[in-house]
mmCIF file with all atom_site columns, C-alpha atoms in Angstrom:
data_model
loop_
_atom_site.group_PDB
_atom_site.id
_atom_site.type_symbol
_atom_site.label_atom_id
_atom_site.label_alt_id
_atom_site.label_comp_id
_atom_site.label_asym_id
_atom_site.label_entity_id
_atom_site.label_seq_id
_atom_site.pdbx_PDB_ins_code
_atom_site.Cartn_x
_atom_site.Cartn_y
_atom_site.Cartn_z
_atom_site.occupancy
_atom_site.B_iso_or_equiv
_atom_site.pdbx_formal_charge
_atom_site.auth_seq_id
_atom_site.auth_comp_id
_atom_site.auth_asym_id
_atom_site.auth_atom_id
_atom_site.pdbx_PDB_model_num
ATOM 1  C CA . LEU A 1 1  ? 0.000   0.000   0.000   1.00 78.00 ? 1  LEU A CA 1
ATOM 2  C CA . ILE A 1 2  ? 2.841   2.370   0.830   1.00 77.00 ? 2  ILE A CA 1
ATOM 3  C CA . LEU A 1 3  ? 4.579   1.672   -2.510  1.00 81.00 ? 3  LEU A CA 1
ATOM 4  C CA . PHE A 1 4  ? 1.276   2.257   -4.342  1.00 78.00 ? 4  PHE A CA 1
ATOM 5  C CA . GLN A 1 5  ? 0.663   5.494   -2.450  1.00 76.00 ? 5  GLN A CA 1
ATOM 6  C CA . LYS A 1 6  ? 4.181   6.726   -3.309  1.00 79.00 ? 6  LYS A CA 1
ATOM 7  C CA . GLY A 1 7  ? 3.674   5.875   -6.987  1.00 81.00 ? 7  GLY A CA 1
ATOM 8  C CA . GLN A 1 8  ? 6.390   3.204   -6.960  1.00 87.00 ? 8  GLN A CA 1
ATOM 9  C CA . THR A 1 9  ? 3.955   0.583   -8.290  1.00 85.00 ? 9  THR A CA 1
ATOM 10 C CA . SER A 1 10 ? 0.981   1.056   -10.578 1.00 85.00 ? 10 SER A CA 1
ATOM 11 C CA . THR A 1 11 ? -0.951  -1.903  -9.217  1.00 85.00 ? 11 THR A CA 1
ATOM 12 C CA . PRO A 1 12 ? -2.834  -1.490  -5.927  1.00 83.00 ? 12 PRO A CA 1
ATOM 13 C CA . PRO A 1 13 ? -2.332  -4.289  -3.424  1.00 84.00 ? 13 PRO A CA 1
ATOM 14 C CA . PRO A 1 14 ? -5.083  -6.906  -3.181  1.00 85.00 ? 14 PRO A CA 1
ATOM 15 C CA . PHE A 1 15 ? -7.046  -6.664  0.037   1.00 83.00 ? 15 PHE A CA 1
ATOM 16 C CA . GLU A 1 16 ? -9.770  -9.231  -0.544  1.00 86.00 ? 16 GLU A CA 1
ATOM 17 C CA . ILE A 1 17 ? -9.401  -12.572 1.213   1.00 89.00 ? 17 ILE A CA 1
ATOM 18 C CA . PHE A 1 18 ? -10.955 -15.630 -0.411  1.00 89.00 ? 18 PHE A CA 1
ATOM 19 C CA . LEU A 1 19 ? -11.779 -18.768 1.574   1.00 91.00 ? 19 LEU A CA 1
ATOM 20 C CA . CYS A 1 20 ? -12.860 -22.082 0.063   1.00 91.00 ? 20 CYS A CA 1
ATOM 21 C CA . PHE A 1 21 ? -14.732 -24.765 2.011   1.00 91.00 ? 21 PHE A CA 1
ATOM 22 C CA . GLY A 1 22 ? -15.272 -28.420 1.131   1.00 89.00 ? 22 GLY A CA 1
ATOM 23 C CA . GLU A 1 23 ? -12.762 -28.654 -1.720  1.00 88.00 ? 23 GLU A CA 1
ATOM 24 C CA . GLU A 1 24 ? -9.048  -28.456 -2.335  1.00 87.00 ? 24 GLU A CA 1
ATOM 25 C CA . TRP A 1 25 ? -7.885  -25.013 -3.329  1.00 84.00 ? 25 TRP A CA 1
ATOM 26 C CA . PRO A 1 26 ? -5.971  -23.699 -5.141  1.00 85.00 ? 26 PRO A CA 1
ATOM 27 C CA . ASP A 1 27 ? -6.349  -26.047 -8.071  1.00 89.00 ? 27 ASP A CA 1
ATOM 28 C CA . ARG A 1 28 ? -7.208  -25.691 -11.753 1.00 88.00 ? 28 ARG A CA 1
ATOM 29 C CA . LYS A 1 29 ? -10.854 -24.743 -11.135 1.00 87.00 ? 29 LYS A CA 1
ATOM 30 C CA . PRO A 1 30 ? -11.609 -21.020 -10.903 1.00 88.00 ? 30 PRO A CA 1
ATOM 31 C CA . LYS A 1 31 ? -13.027 -19.867 -7.579  1.00 84.00 ? 31 LYS A CA 1
ATOM 32 C CA . GLU A 1 32 ? -16.391 -19.203 -9.243  1.00 85.00 ? 32 GLU A CA 1
ATOM 33 C CA . LYS A 1 33 ? -16.739 -22.976 -9.864  1.00 85.00 ? 33 LYS A CA 1
ATOM 34 C CA . LYS A 1 34 ? -16.145 -23.979 -6.245  1.00 87.00 ? 34 LYS A CA 1
ATOM 35 C CA . LEU A 1 35 ? -18.991 -25.258 -4.074  1.00 87.00 ? 35 LEU A CA 1
ATOM 36 C CA . ILE A 1 36 ? -18.514 -22.783 -1.234  1.00 89.00 ? 36 ILE A CA 1
ATOM 37 C CA . THR A 1 37 ? -16.331 -19.677 -1.380  1.00 88.00 ? 37 THR A CA 1
ATOM 38 C CA . VAL A 1 38 ? -16.355 -16.684 0.875   1.00 88.00 ? 38 VAL A CA 1
ATOM 39 C CA . GLN A 1 39 ? -14.898 -13.287 0.065   1.00 87.00 ? 39 GLN A CA 1
ATOM 40 C CA . VAL A 1 40 ? -13.786 -11.261 3.075   1.00 87.00 ? 40 VAL A CA 1
ATOM 41 C CA . VAL A 1 41 ? -13.122 -7.563  2.529   1.00 83.00 ? 41 VAL A CA 1
ATOM 42 C CA . PRO A 1 42 ? -11.436 -5.834  5.480   1.00 84.00 ? 42 PRO A CA 1
ATOM 43 C CA . VAL A 1 43 ? -13.139 -2.452  5.634   1.00 81.00 ? 43 VAL A CA 1
ATOM 44 C CA . ALA A 1 44 ? -10.025 -0.732  6.971   1.00 80.00 ? 44 ALA A CA 1
ATOM 45 C CA . ALA A 1 45 ? -7.909  -2.003  4.055   1.00 81.00 ? 45 ALA A CA 1
ATOM 46 C CA . ARG A 1 46 ? -10.504 -0.926  1.497   1.00 80.00 ? 46 ARG A CA 1
ATOM 47 C CA . LEU A 1 47 ? -10.790 2.543   3.039   1.00 80.00 ? 47 LEU A CA 1
ATOM 48 C CA . LEU A 1 48 ? -7.022  3.007   3.066   1.00 80.00 ? 48 LEU A CA 1
ATOM 49 C CA . LEU A 1 49 ? -6.711  1.957   -0.568  1.00 80.00 ? 49 LEU A CA 1
ATOM 50 C CA . GLU A 1 50 ? -9.570  4.248   -1.630  1.00 78.00 ? 50 GLU A CA 1
ATOM 51 C CA . MET A 1 51 ? -8.117  7.116   0.385   1.00 75.00 ? 51 MET A CA 1
ATOM 52 C CA . PHE A 1 52 ? -4.625  6.753   -1.110  1.00 72.00 ? 52 PHE A CA 1
ATOM 53 C CA . SER A 1 53 ? -5.882  6.253   -4.667  1.00 70.00 ? 53 SER A CA 1
ATOM 54 C CA . GLY A 1 54 ? -8.096  9.350   -4.487  1.00 67.00 ? 54 GLY A CA 1
ATOM 55 C CA . GLU A 1 55 ? -11.282 7.370   -5.125  1.00 63.00 ? 55 GLU A CA 1
ATOM 56 C CA . LEU A 1 56 ? -12.743 8.257   -1.763  1.00 57.00 ? 56 LEU A CA 1
ATOM 57 C CA . SER A 1 57 ? -13.866 11.681  -0.701  1.00 54.00 ? 57 SER A CA 1
ATOM 58 C CA . TRP A 1 58 ? -12.885 10.815  2.820   1.00 49.00 ? 58 TRP A CA 1
ATOM 59 C CA . SER A 1 59 ? -13.704 12.658  5.983   1.00 53.00 ? 59 SER A CA 1
ATOM 60 C CA . ALA A 1 60 ? -12.105 11.459  9.189   1.00 50.00 ? 60 ALA A CA 1
ATOM 61 C CA . ASP A 1 61 ? -15.267 12.446  11.053  1.00 52.00 ? 61 ASP A CA 1
ATOM 62 C CA . SER A 1 62 ? -17.541 10.128  9.065   1.00 50.00 ? 62 SER A CA 1
ATOM 63 C CA . ILE A 1 63 ? -15.915 6.718   8.874   1.00 48.00 ? 63 ILE A CA 1
ATOM 64 C CA . PRO A 1 64 ? -18.551 4.152   7.823   1.00 51.00 ? 64 PRO A CA 1
ATOM 65 C CA . LEU A 1 65 ? -17.405 1.382   10.151  1.00 46.00 ? 65 LEU A CA 1
ATOM 66 C CA . GLN A 1 66 ? -19.834 -0.956  11.823  1.00 49.00 ? 66 GLN A CA 1
ATOM 67 C CA . ILE A 1 67 ? -18.147 -2.302  14.911  1.00 44.00 ? 67 ILE A CA 1
ATOM 68 C CA . SER A 1 68 ? -20.309 -3.515  17.725  1.00 49.00 ? 68 SER A CA 1
ATOM 69 C CA . HIS A 1 69 ? -18.073 -2.653  20.680  1.00 52.00 ? 69 HIS A CA 1
ATOM 70 C CA . PRO A 1 70 ? -18.138 1.155   21.162  1.00 57.00 ? 70 PRO A CA 1
ATOM 71 C CA . ASP A 1 71 ? -14.695 1.333   22.796  1.00 63.00 ? 71 ASP A CA 1
ATOM 72 C CA . LEU A 1 72 ? -13.096 -0.451  19.852  1.00 63.00 ? 72 LEU A CA 1
ATOM 73 C CA . LYS A 1 73 ? -14.932 1.805   17.397  1.00 59.00 ? 73 LYS A CA 1
ATOM 74 C CA . ASP A 1 74 ? -13.746 4.914   19.203  1.00 68.00 ? 74 ASP A CA 1
ATOM 75 C CA . LYS A 1 75 ? -10.163 3.644   19.124  1.00 73.00 ? 75 LYS A CA 1
ATOM 76 C CA . MET A 1 76 ? -10.408 2.799   15.401  1.00 71.00 ? 76 MET A CA 1
ATOM 77 C CA . VAL A 1 77 ? -11.823 6.238   14.586  1.00 72.00 ? 77 VAL A CA 1
ATOM 78 C CA . GLU A 1 78 ? -8.958  7.901   16.455  1.00 78.00 ? 78 GLU A CA 1
ATOM 79 C CA . GLN A 1 79 ? -6.412  5.731   14.624  1.00 79.00 ? 79 GLN A CA 1
ATOM 80 C CA . PHE A 1 80 ? -7.963  6.628   11.263  1.00 78.00 ? 80 PHE A CA 1
ATOM 81 C CA . LYS A 1 81 ? -7.893  10.308  12.180  1.00 80.00 ? 81 LYS A CA 1
ATOM 82 C CA . GLU A 1 82 ? -4.205  10.041  13.079  1.00 83.00 ? 82 GLU A CA 1
ATOM 83 C CA . LEU A 1 83 ? -3.450  8.157   9.862   1.00 83.00 ? 83 LEU A CA 1
ATOM 84 C CA . HIS A 1 84 ? -5.363  10.718  7.807   1.00 82.00 ? 84 HIS A CA 1
ATOM 85 C CA . GLN A 1 85 ? -3.445  13.555  9.472   1.00 83.00 ? 85 GLN A CA 1
ATOM 86 C CA . LEU A 1 86 ? -0.124  11.820  8.736   1.00 84.00 ? 86 LEU A CA 1
ATOM 87 C CA . TRP A 1 87 ? -1.180  11.314  5.124   1.00 80.00 ? 87 TRP A CA 1
ATOM 88 C CA . GLN A 1 88 ? -2.189  14.975  4.768   1.00 81.00 ? 88 GLN A CA 1
ATOM 89 C CA . ASN A 1 89 ? 1.127   16.085  6.267   1.00 83.00 ? 89 ASN A CA 1
ATOM 90 C CA . GLN A 1 90 ? 3.021   13.847  3.854   1.00 80.00 ? 90 GLN A CA 1
ATOM 91 C CA . GLN A 1 91 ? 1.121   15.332  0.906   1.00 77.00 ? 91 GLN A CA 1
ATOM 92 C CA . ARG A 1 92 ? 2.263   18.819  1.924   1.00 78.00 ? 92 ARG A CA 1
ATOM 93 C CA . LEU A 1 93 ? 5.967   17.863  1.969   1.00 70.00 ? 93 LEU A CA 1
ATOM 94 C CA . PRO A 1 94 ? 7.957   18.563  -1.185  1.00 68.00 ? 94 PRO A CA 1
ATOM 95 C CA . GLN A 1 95 ? 8.498   15.307  -3.058  1.00 60.00 ? 95 GLN A CA 1
ATOM 96 C CA . PRO A 1 96 ? 12.118  14.612  -4.051  1.00 62.00 ? 96 PRO A CA 1
ATOM 97 C CA . GLY A 1 97 ? 12.631  14.336  -7.791  1.00 61.00 ? 97 GLY A CA 1
ATOM 98 C CA . PRO A 1 98 ? 14.677  11.666  -9.564  1.00 62.00 ? 98 PRO A CA 1
ATOM 99 C CA . ALA A 1 99 ? 18.408  11.974  -9.038  1.00 56.00 ? 99 ALA A CA 1
#
């Protein structure tokens, strides 16, 4: 994610996690042909990727997380605010050009 954000790679990192139940995997069959597959998308990873790629008009005060434990949610919101502030500060720094 850091390399993608810095422009050192053009391909964003994958953040989806695929699980397969009841069959061997990986094998020659595509995941769409498996009996049971589950796609897990970590919300935090998706938000970070969208934020760094510019696809998200992101406000640190309106994070769409759904976490049941309020203390954990409060901590996550504070961590996202800190991360967003660090990212904004980095964007303001002059970027070194090629040597």
